[in-house]
Amino acid sequence: MAMGIQIPKEYGYVVLDLVMYAILHLWMGHLLDKAREKYNVPYPTMYAVEWNMEDKLFNTVQIGRQNSIDYMPVFFVMLLVGGLQHSLISAGLGALYIISLFFYFKLNSTGNPDSCRRLMGLSFLALLGLIICTVSFGINLLTRDVL
Protein backbone atom coordinates (compact mmCIF):
# COMPACT_ATOMS: atom_id res chain seq x y z
CA MET A 1 0.00 0.00 0.00
CA ALA A 2 1.36 3.41 -0.92
CA MET A 3 1.90 5.96 1.78
CA GLY A 4 3.06 9.50 2.04
CA ILE A 5 5.58 10.97 4.43
CA GLN A 6 5.25 14.54 5.55
CA ILE A 7 8.56 16.29 5.91
CA PRO A 8 8.55 18.59 8.93
CA LYS A 9 9.78 22.13 8.53
CA GLU A 10 12.58 21.40 11.04
CA TYR A 11 14.04 18.98 8.49
CA GLY A 12 15.65 22.09 7.03
CA TYR A 13 18.20 21.88 9.88
CA VAL A 14 19.08 18.36 8.74
CA VAL A 15 19.65 19.66 5.21
CA LEU A 16 21.84 22.47 6.57
CA ASP A 17 23.95 19.86 8.37
CA LEU A 18 24.65 18.32 4.98
CA VAL A 19 25.77 21.70 3.68
CA MET A 20 28.03 22.16 6.73
CA TYR A 21 29.54 18.73 6.12
CA ALA A 22 30.14 19.53 2.45
CA ILE A 23 31.92 22.76 3.39
CA LEU A 24 34.01 20.92 5.98
CA HIS A 25 34.94 18.24 3.47
CA LEU A 26 35.95 20.82 0.84
CA TRP A 27 38.08 22.61 3.45
CA MET A 28 39.78 19.34 4.44
CA GLY A 29 40.50 18.63 0.77
CA HIS A 30 42.02 22.08 0.38
CA LEU A 31 44.29 21.53 3.38
CA LEU A 32 45.28 18.13 2.03
CA ASP A 33 46.24 19.74 -1.30
CA LYS A 34 48.33 22.31 0.58
CA ALA A 35 50.00 19.51 2.55
CA ARG A 36 50.81 17.70 -0.72
CA GLU A 37 52.65 20.79 -1.93
CA LYS A 38 54.34 21.50 1.39
CA TYR A 39 55.58 17.94 1.96
CA ASN A 40 56.15 17.12 -1.73
CA VAL A 41 53.75 14.17 -1.96
CA PRO A 42 52.43 14.19 -5.54
CA TYR A 43 48.91 13.12 -6.44
CA PRO A 44 47.74 10.28 -6.68
CA THR A 45 50.07 9.00 -3.94
CA MET A 46 47.86 8.35 -0.91
CA TYR A 47 50.50 8.20 1.83
CA ALA A 48 54.12 9.24 2.17
CA VAL A 49 56.41 6.26 2.73
CA GLU A 50 59.76 7.51 4.08
CA TRP A 51 58.53 7.98 7.67
CA ASN A 52 60.53 11.06 8.43
CA MET A 53 58.79 13.84 10.36
CA GLU A 54 57.48 15.56 7.22
CA ASP A 55 56.01 12.33 5.92
CA LYS A 56 54.39 11.70 9.28
CA LEU A 57 52.82 15.17 9.22
CA PHE A 58 51.47 14.65 5.71
CA ASN A 59 50.09 11.25 6.64
CA THR A 60 48.21 12.64 9.64
CA VAL A 61 46.44 15.14 7.35
CA GLN A 62 45.62 12.38 4.85
CA ILE A 63 44.40 10.00 7.56
CA GLY A 64 42.21 12.70 9.11
CA ARG A 65 40.47 13.29 5.81
CA GLN A 66 40.29 9.60 4.95
CA ASN A 67 38.59 8.84 8.27
CA SER A 68 35.89 11.37 7.42
CA ILE A 69 35.34 9.71 4.04
CA ASP A 70 35.09 6.24 5.60
CA TYR A 71 32.05 7.19 7.70
CA MET A 72 30.45 9.63 5.24
CA PRO A 73 27.88 7.20 3.76
CA VAL A 74 26.74 6.00 7.19
CA PHE A 75 26.50 9.57 8.48
CA PHE A 76 24.52 10.78 5.46
CA VAL A 77 22.01 7.93 5.48
CA MET A 78 21.45 7.97 9.25
CA LEU A 79 21.12 11.77 9.27
CA LEU A 80 18.69 11.93 6.36
CA VAL A 81 16.51 8.97 7.33
CA GLY A 82 16.49 9.49 11.09
CA GLY A 83 15.82 13.17 10.54
CA LEU A 84 12.49 12.40 8.88
CA GLN A 85 10.99 11.63 12.31
CA HIS A 86 13.49 13.21 14.69
CA SER A 87 14.53 16.34 12.81
CA LEU A 88 15.82 18.47 15.68
CA ILE A 89 17.55 15.63 17.49
CA SER A 90 19.16 14.39 14.27
CA ALA A 91 20.23 17.90 13.29
CA GLY A 92 21.78 18.43 16.73
CA LEU A 93 23.59 15.09 16.59
CA GLY A 94 24.69 15.87 13.03
CA ALA A 95 26.10 19.23 14.11
CA LEU A 96 27.90 17.53 17.02
CA TYR A 97 29.36 14.96 14.61
CA ILE A 98 30.53 17.68 12.20
CA ILE A 99 32.05 19.85 14.94
CA SER A 100 33.87 16.89 16.50
CA LEU A 101 35.11 15.89 13.03
CA PHE A 102 36.44 19.42 12.48
CA PHE A 103 38.41 19.38 15.74
CA TYR A 104 39.53 15.79 15.15
CA PHE A 105 40.95 16.80 11.77
CA LYS A 106 42.65 19.89 13.21
CA LEU A 107 44.25 18.00 16.09
CA ASN A 108 45.17 14.97 14.00
CA SER A 109 46.91 17.24 11.47
CA THR A 110 49.34 18.47 14.13
CA GLY A 111 51.27 15.21 13.97
CA ASN A 112 50.06 14.01 17.36
CA PRO A 113 47.06 11.80 16.58
CA ASP A 114 46.79 10.63 20.20
CA SER A 115 45.56 14.12 21.12
CA CYS A 116 42.27 13.58 19.31
CA ARG A 117 41.13 10.18 20.59
CA ARG A 118 38.31 11.64 22.72
CA LEU A 119 36.95 13.50 19.72
CA MET A 120 36.71 10.21 17.85
CA GLY A 121 34.61 8.89 20.74
CA LEU A 122 32.38 11.96 20.63
CA SER A 123 31.80 11.59 16.90
CA PHE A 124 30.96 7.90 17.38
CA LEU A 125 28.45 8.80 20.10
CA ALA A 126 26.80 11.29 17.75
CA LEU A 127 26.71 8.63 15.03
CA LEU A 128 25.22 6.13 17.48
CA GLY A 129 22.52 8.66 18.35
CA LEU A 130 21.72 9.05 14.65
CA ILE A 131 21.49 5.29 14.29
CA ILE A 132 19.03 5.18 17.20
CA CYS A 133 16.92 7.91 15.54
CA THR A 134 16.86 5.90 12.32
CA VAL A 135 15.93 2.67 14.12
CA SER A 136 13.13 4.53 15.90
CA PHE A 137 11.84 5.81 12.56
CA GLY A 138 11.96 2.30 11.06
CA ILE A 139 10.09 0.80 14.02
CA ASN A 140 7.52 3.58 13.81
CA LEU A 141 6.93 2.81 10.14
CA LEU A 142 6.47 -0.89 10.89
CA THR A 143 4.14 -0.49 13.86
CA ARG A 144 1.86 2.34 12.84
CA ASP A 145 -1.68 1.71 11.72
CA VAL A 146 -2.33 2.43 8.08
CA LEU A 147 -5.81 3.79 7.38
Coordinates of C-alpha atoms in Angstrom, one line a residue:
M1 CA 0.0 0.0 0.0
A2 CA 1.4 3.4 -0.9
M3 CA 1.9 6.0 1.8
G4 CA 3.1 9.5 2.0
I5 CA 5.6 11.0 4.4
Q6 CA 5.2 14.5 5.5
I7 CA 8.6 16.3 5.9
P8 CA 8.6 18.6 8.9
K9 CA 9.8 22.1 8.5
E10 CA 12.6 21.4 11.0
Y11 CA 14.0 19.0 8.5
G12 CA 15.7 22.1 7.0
Y13 CA 18.2 21.9 9.9
V14 CA 19.1 18.4 8.7
V15 CA 19.7 19.7 5.2
L16 CA 21.8 22.5 6.6
D17 CA 23.9 19.9 8.4
L18 CA 24.7 18.3 5.0
V19 CA 25.8 21.7 3.7
M20 CA 28.0 22.2 6.7
Y21 CA 29.5 18.7 6.1
A22 CA 30.1 19.5 2.4
I23 CA 31.9 22.8 3.4
L24 CA 34.0 20.9 6.0
H25 CA 34.9 18.2 3.5
L26 CA 36.0 20.8 0.8
W27 CA 38.1 22.6 3.5
M28 CA 39.8 19.3 4.4
G29 CA 40.5 18.6 0.8
H30 CA 42.0 22.1 0.4
L31 CA 44.3 21.5 3.4
L32 CA 45.3 18.1 2.0
D33 CA 46.2 19.7 -1.3
K34 CA 48.3 22.3 0.6
A35 CA 50.0 19.5 2.6
R36 CA 50.8 17.7 -0.7
E37 CA 52.6 20.8 -1.9
K38 CA 54.3 21.5 1.4
Y39 CA 55.6 17.9 2.0
N40 CA 56.2 17.1 -1.7
V41 CA 53.8 14.2 -2.0
P42 CA 52.4 14.2 -5.5
Y43 CA 48.9 13.1 -6.4
P44 CA 47.7 10.3 -6.7
T45 CA 50.1 9.0 -3.9
M46 CA 47.9 8.3 -0.9
Y47 CA 50.5 8.2 1.8
A48 CA 54.1 9.2 2.2
V49 CA 56.4 6.3 2.7
E50 CA 59.8 7.5 4.1
W51 CA 58.5 8.0 7.7
N52 CA 60.5 11.1 8.4
M53 CA 58.8 13.8 10.4
E54 CA 57.5 15.6 7.2
D55 CA 56.0 12.3 5.9
K56 CA 54.4 11.7 9.3
L57 CA 52.8 15.2 9.2
F58 CA 51.5 14.7 5.7
N59 CA 50.1 11.2 6.6
T60 CA 48.2 12.6 9.6
V61 CA 46.4 15.1 7.4
Q62 CA 45.6 12.4 4.9
I63 CA 44.4 10.0 7.6
G64 CA 42.2 12.7 9.1
R65 CA 40.5 13.3 5.8
Q66 CA 40.3 9.6 5.0
N67 CA 38.6 8.8 8.3
S68 CA 35.9 11.4 7.4
I69 CA 35.3 9.7 4.0
D70 CA 35.1 6.2 5.6
Y71 CA 32.1 7.2 7.7
M72 CA 30.5 9.6 5.2
P73 CA 27.9 7.2 3.8
V74 CA 26.7 6.0 7.2
F75 CA 26.5 9.6 8.5
F76 CA 24.5 10.8 5.5
V77 CA 22.0 7.9 5.5
M78 CA 21.4 8.0 9.3
L79 CA 21.1 11.8 9.3
L80 CA 18.7 11.9 6.4
V81 CA 16.5 9.0 7.3
G82 CA 16.5 9.5 11.1
G83 CA 15.8 13.2 10.5
L84 CA 12.5 12.4 8.9
Q85 CA 11.0 11.6 12.3
H86 CA 13.5 13.2 14.7
S87 CA 14.5 16.3 12.8
L88 CA 15.8 18.5 15.7
I89 CA 17.6 15.6 17.5
S90 CA 19.2 14.4 14.3
A91 CA 20.2 17.9 13.3
G92 CA 21.8 18.4 16.7
L93 CA 23.6 15.1 16.6
G94 CA 24.7 15.9 13.0
A95 CA 26.1 19.2 14.1
L96 CA 27.9 17.5 17.0
Y97 CA 29.4 15.0 14.6
I98 CA 30.5 17.7 12.2
I99 CA 32.0 19.9 14.9
S100 CA 33.9 16.9 16.5
L101 CA 35.1 15.9 13.0
F102 CA 36.4 19.4 12.5
F103 CA 38.4 19.4 15.7
Y104 CA 39.5 15.8 15.2
F105 CA 40.9 16.8 11.8
K106 CA 42.6 19.9 13.2
L107 CA 44.3 18.0 16.1
N108 CA 45.2 15.0 14.0
S109 CA 46.9 17.2 11.5
T110 CA 49.3 18.5 14.1
G111 CA 51.3 15.2 14.0
N112 CA 50.1 14.0 17.4
P113 CA 47.1 11.8 16.6
D114 CA 46.8 10.6 20.2
S115 CA 45.6 14.1 21.1
C116 CA 42.3 13.6 19.3
R117 CA 41.1 10.2 20.6
R118 CA 38.3 11.6 22.7
L119 CA 36.9 13.5 19.7
M120 CA 36.7 10.2 17.9
G121 CA 34.6 8.9 20.7
L122 CA 32.4 12.0 20.6
S123 CA 31.8 11.6 16.9
F124 CA 31.0 7.9 17.4
L125 CA 28.4 8.8 20.1
A126 CA 26.8 11.3 17.8
L127 CA 26.7 8.6 15.0
L128 CA 25.2 6.1 17.5
G129 CA 22.5 8.7 18.3
L130 CA 21.7 9.1 14.7
I131 CA 21.5 5.3 14.3
I132 CA 19.0 5.2 17.2
C133 CA 16.9 7.9 15.5
T134 CA 16.9 5.9 12.3
V135 CA 15.9 2.7 14.1
S136 CA 13.1 4.5 15.9
F137 CA 11.8 5.8 12.6
G138 CA 12.0 2.3 11.1
I139 CA 10.1 0.8 14.0
N140 CA 7.5 3.6 13.8
L141 CA 6.9 2.8 10.1
L142 CA 6.5 -0.9 10.9
T143 CA 4.1 -0.5 13.9
R144 CA 1.9 2.3 12.8
D145 CA -1.7 1.7 11.7
V146 CA -2.3 2.4 8.1
L147 CA -5.8 3.8 7.4

